[in-house]
XYZ file of N, CA and C in Angstrom:
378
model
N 0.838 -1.175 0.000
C 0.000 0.000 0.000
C 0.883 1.238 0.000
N 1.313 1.610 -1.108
C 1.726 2.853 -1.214
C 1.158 4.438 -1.596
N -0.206 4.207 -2.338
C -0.939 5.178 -2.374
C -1.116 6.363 -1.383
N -1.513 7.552 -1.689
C -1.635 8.130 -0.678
C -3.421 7.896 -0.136
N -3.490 6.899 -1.151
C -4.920 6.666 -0.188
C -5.307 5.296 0.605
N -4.210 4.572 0.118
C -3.752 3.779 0.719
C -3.527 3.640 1.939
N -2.165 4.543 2.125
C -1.658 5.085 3.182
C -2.882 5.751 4.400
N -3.912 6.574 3.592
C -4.895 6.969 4.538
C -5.963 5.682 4.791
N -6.148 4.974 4.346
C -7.094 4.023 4.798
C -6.194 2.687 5.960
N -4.983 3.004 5.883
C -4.156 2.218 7.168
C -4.067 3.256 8.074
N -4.332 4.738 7.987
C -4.238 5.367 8.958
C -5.397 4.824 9.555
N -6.881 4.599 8.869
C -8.000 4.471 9.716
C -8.108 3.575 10.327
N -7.325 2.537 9.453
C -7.294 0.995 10.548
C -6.809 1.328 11.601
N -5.749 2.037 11.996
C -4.765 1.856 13.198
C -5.763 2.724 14.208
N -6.225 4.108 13.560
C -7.194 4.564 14.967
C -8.549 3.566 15.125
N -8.772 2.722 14.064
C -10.048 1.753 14.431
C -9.250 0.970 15.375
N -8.353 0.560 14.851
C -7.562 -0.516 16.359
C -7.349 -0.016 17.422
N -6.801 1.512 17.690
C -7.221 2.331 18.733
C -8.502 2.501 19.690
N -9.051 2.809 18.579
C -10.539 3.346 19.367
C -10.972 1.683 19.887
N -11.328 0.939 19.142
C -11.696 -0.501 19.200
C -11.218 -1.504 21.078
N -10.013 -1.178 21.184
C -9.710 -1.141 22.371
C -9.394 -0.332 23.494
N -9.894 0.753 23.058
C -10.362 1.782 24.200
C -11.911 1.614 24.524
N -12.608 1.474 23.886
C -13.943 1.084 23.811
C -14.532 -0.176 24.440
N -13.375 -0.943 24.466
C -13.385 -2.611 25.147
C -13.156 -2.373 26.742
N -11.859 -1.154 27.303
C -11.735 -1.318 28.133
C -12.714 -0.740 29.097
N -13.642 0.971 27.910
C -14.319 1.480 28.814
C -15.672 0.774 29.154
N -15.961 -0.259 28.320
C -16.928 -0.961 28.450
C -16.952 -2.371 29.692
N -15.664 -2.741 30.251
C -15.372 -3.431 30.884
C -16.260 -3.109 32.363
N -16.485 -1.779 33.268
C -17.106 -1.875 34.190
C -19.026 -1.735 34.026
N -19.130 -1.904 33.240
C -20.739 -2.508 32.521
C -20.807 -3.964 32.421
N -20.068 -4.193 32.710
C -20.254 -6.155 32.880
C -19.791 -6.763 32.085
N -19.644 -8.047 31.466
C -18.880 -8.958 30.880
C -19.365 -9.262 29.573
N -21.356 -9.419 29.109
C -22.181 -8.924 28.163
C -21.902 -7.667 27.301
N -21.509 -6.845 28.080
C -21.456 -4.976 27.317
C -20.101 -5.526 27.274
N -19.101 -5.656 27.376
C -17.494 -5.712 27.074
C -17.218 -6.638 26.190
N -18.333 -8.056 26.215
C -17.944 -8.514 24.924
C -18.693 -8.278 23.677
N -19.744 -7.718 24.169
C -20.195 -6.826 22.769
C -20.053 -5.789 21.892
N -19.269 -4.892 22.631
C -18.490 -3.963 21.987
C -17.246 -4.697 21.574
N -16.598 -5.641 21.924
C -15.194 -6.098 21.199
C -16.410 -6.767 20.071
N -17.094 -7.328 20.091
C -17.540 -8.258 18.851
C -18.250 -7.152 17.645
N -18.150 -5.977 18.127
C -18.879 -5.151 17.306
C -18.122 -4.392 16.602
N -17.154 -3.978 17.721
C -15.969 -3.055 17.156
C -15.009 -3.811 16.564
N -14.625 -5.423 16.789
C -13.889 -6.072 16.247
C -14.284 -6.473 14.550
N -15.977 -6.739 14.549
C -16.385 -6.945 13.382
C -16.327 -5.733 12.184
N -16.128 -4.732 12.649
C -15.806 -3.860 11.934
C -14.688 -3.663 11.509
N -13.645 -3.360 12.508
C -12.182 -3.520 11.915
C -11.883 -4.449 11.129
N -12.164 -5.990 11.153
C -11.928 -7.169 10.882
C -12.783 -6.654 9.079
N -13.750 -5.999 9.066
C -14.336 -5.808 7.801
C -14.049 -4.452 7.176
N -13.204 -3.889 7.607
C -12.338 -2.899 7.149
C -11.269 -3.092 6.143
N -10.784 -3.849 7.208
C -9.106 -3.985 6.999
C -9.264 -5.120 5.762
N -10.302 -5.930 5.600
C -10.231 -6.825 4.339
C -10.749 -6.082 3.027
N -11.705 -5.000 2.862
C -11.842 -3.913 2.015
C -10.900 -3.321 1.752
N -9.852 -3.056 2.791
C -8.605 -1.875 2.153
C -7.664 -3.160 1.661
N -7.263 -3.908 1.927
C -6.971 -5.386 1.675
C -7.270 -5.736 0.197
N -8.460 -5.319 -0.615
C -8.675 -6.147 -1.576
C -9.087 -5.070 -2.476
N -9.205 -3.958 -1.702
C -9.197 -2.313 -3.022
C -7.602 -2.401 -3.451
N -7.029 -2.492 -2.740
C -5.673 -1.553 -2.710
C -4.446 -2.633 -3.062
N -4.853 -3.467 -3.415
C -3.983 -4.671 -3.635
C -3.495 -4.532 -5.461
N -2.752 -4.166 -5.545
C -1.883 -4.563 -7.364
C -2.783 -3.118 -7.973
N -2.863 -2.060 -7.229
C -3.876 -0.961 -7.816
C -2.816 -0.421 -8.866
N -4.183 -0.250 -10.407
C -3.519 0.028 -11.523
C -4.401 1.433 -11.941
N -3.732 2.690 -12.433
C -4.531 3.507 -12.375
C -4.823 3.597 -13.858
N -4.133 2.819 -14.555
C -4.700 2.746 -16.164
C -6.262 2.062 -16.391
N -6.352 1.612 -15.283
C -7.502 1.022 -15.179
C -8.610 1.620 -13.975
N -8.887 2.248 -14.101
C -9.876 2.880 -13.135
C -11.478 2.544 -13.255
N -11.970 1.586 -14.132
C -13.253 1.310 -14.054
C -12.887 0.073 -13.338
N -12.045 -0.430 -13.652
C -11.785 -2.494 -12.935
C -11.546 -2.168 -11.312
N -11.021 -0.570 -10.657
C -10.573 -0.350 -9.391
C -12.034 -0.027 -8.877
N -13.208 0.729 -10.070
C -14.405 1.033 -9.310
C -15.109 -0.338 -9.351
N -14.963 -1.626 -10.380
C -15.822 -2.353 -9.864
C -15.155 -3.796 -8.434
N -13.777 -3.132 -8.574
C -12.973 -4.096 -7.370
C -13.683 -3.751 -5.926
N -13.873 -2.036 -5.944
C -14.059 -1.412 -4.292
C -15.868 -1.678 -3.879
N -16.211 -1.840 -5.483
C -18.182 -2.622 -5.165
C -18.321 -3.687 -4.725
N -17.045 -4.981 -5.892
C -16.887 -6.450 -4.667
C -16.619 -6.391 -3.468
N -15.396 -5.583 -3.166
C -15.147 -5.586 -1.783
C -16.321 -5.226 -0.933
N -16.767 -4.147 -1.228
C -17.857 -3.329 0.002
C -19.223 -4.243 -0.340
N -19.278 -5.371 -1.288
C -20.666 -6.428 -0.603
C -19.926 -7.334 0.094
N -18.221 -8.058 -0.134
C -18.099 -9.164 0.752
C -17.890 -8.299 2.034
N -17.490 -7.208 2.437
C -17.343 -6.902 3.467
C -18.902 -6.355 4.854
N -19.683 -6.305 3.489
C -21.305 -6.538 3.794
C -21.453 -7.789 4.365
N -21.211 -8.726 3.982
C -21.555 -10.401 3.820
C -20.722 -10.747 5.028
N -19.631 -10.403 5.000
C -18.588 -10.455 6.591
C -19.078 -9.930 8.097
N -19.945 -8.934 7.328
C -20.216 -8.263 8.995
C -21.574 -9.141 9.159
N -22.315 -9.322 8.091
C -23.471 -9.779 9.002
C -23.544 -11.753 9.011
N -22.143 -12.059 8.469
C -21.745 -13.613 8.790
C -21.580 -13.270 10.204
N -20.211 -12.604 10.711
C -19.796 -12.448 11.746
C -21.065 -12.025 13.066
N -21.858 -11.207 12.428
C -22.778 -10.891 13.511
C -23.471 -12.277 13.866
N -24.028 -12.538 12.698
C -24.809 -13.901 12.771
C -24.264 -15.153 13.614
N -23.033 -15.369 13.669
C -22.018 -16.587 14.414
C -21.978 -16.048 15.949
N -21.985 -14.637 16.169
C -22.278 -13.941 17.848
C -23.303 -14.559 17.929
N -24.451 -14.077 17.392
C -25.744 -14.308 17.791
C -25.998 -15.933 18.060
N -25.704 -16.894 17.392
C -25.717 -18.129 17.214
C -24.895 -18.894 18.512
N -23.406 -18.215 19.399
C -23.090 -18.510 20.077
C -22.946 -17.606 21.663
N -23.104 -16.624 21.636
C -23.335 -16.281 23.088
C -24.881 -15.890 22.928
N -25.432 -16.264 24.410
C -26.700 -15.546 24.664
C -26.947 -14.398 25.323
N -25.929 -14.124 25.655
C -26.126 -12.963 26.750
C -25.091 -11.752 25.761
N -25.801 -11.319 24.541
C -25.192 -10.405 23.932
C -25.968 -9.006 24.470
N -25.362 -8.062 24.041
C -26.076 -6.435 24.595
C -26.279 -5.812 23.322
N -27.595 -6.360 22.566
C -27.415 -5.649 21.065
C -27.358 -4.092 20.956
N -27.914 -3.260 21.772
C -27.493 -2.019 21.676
C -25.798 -1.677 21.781
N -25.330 -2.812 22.067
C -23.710 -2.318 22.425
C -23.245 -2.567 21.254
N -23.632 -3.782 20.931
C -23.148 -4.500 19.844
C -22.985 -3.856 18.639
N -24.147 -3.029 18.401
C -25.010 -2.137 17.181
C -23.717 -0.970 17.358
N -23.517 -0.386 18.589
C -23.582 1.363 18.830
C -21.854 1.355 18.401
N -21.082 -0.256 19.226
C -19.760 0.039 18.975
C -19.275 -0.353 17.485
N -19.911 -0.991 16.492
C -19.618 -1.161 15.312
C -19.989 0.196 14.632
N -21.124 0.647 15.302
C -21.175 2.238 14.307
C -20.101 3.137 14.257
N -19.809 2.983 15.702
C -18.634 4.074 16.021
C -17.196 3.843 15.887
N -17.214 2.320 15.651
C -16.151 2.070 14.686
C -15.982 2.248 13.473
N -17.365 2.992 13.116
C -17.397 2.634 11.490
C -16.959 4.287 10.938
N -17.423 4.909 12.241
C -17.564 6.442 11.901
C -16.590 7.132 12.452
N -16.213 7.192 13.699
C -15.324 7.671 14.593
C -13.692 8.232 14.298
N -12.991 6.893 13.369
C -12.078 6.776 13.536
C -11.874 7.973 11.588
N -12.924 7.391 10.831
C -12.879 8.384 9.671
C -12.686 10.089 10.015
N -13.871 10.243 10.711
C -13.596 11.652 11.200
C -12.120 12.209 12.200
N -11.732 11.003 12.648
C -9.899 11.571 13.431
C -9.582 11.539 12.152
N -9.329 10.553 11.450
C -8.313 10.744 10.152
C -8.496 11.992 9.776
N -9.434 12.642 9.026
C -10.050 13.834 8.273
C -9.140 14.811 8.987
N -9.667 14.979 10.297
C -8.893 15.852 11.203
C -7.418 16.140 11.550
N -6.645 14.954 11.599
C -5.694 14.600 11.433
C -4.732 15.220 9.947
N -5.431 14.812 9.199
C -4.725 15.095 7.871
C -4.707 16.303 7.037
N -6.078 17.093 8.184
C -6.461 18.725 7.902
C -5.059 18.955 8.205
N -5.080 18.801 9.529
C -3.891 19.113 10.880
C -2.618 18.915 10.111
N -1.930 18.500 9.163
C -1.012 18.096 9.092
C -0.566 18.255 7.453
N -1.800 19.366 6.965
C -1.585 20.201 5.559
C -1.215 21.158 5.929
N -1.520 21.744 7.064
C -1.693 23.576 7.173
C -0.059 23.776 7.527
């Protein structure tokens, strides 16, 4: 991944891996339900991140820019198909999940860490 967009979509992984276990630990005095539902939420996200930037950004040819727009459409349905396999295998094996946790920390994995980047990279034009 040498792109510079490349490069920015491993920036987002690393604050998703950030945030992802900050989120685990603050969730830890809510009980053992809320702590493993935010790792399974926030994990399912990273885990479906990092295989999208994984399979956009892999042998990227810019002579070809319609084959890169229909590579980043495969990716973003298997990475569709990943999160709600992965959700589906939670659901199937613990019972004592906290779906509001589950739901709130995959969002904010999904969103959170985009908006530091943005900020970040404002921060670091000027």
């Amino acid at each position: 991944m040498q792109q510079p967009d490349a490069l920015q979509a491993g920036n987002v992984l690393r604050i998703q891996t950030i945030l992802s276990l900050v989120s685990v630990l603050l969730a830890l005095p809510f009980g053992r339900s809320v702590a493993l539902s935010v790792l399974i939420g926030s994990g399912s996200c990273l885990l479906a991140n990092a295989m999208l930037a994984a399979w956009v950004f892999r042998a990227y040819r810019a002579q070809a820019p319609e084959r890169l727009v229909m590579r980043f459409y495969r990716a973003e349905v298997a990475k569709i198909a990943l999160v709600l396999g992965l959700f589906v295998v939670a659901f199937a094996t613990f019972d004592d999940l906290n779906i509001p946790a589950l739901l709130g920390a995959y969002f904010l994995m999904q969103v959170m860490p985009i908006l530091i980047a943005a900020q970040l990279a404002k921060r670091n034009t000027k």
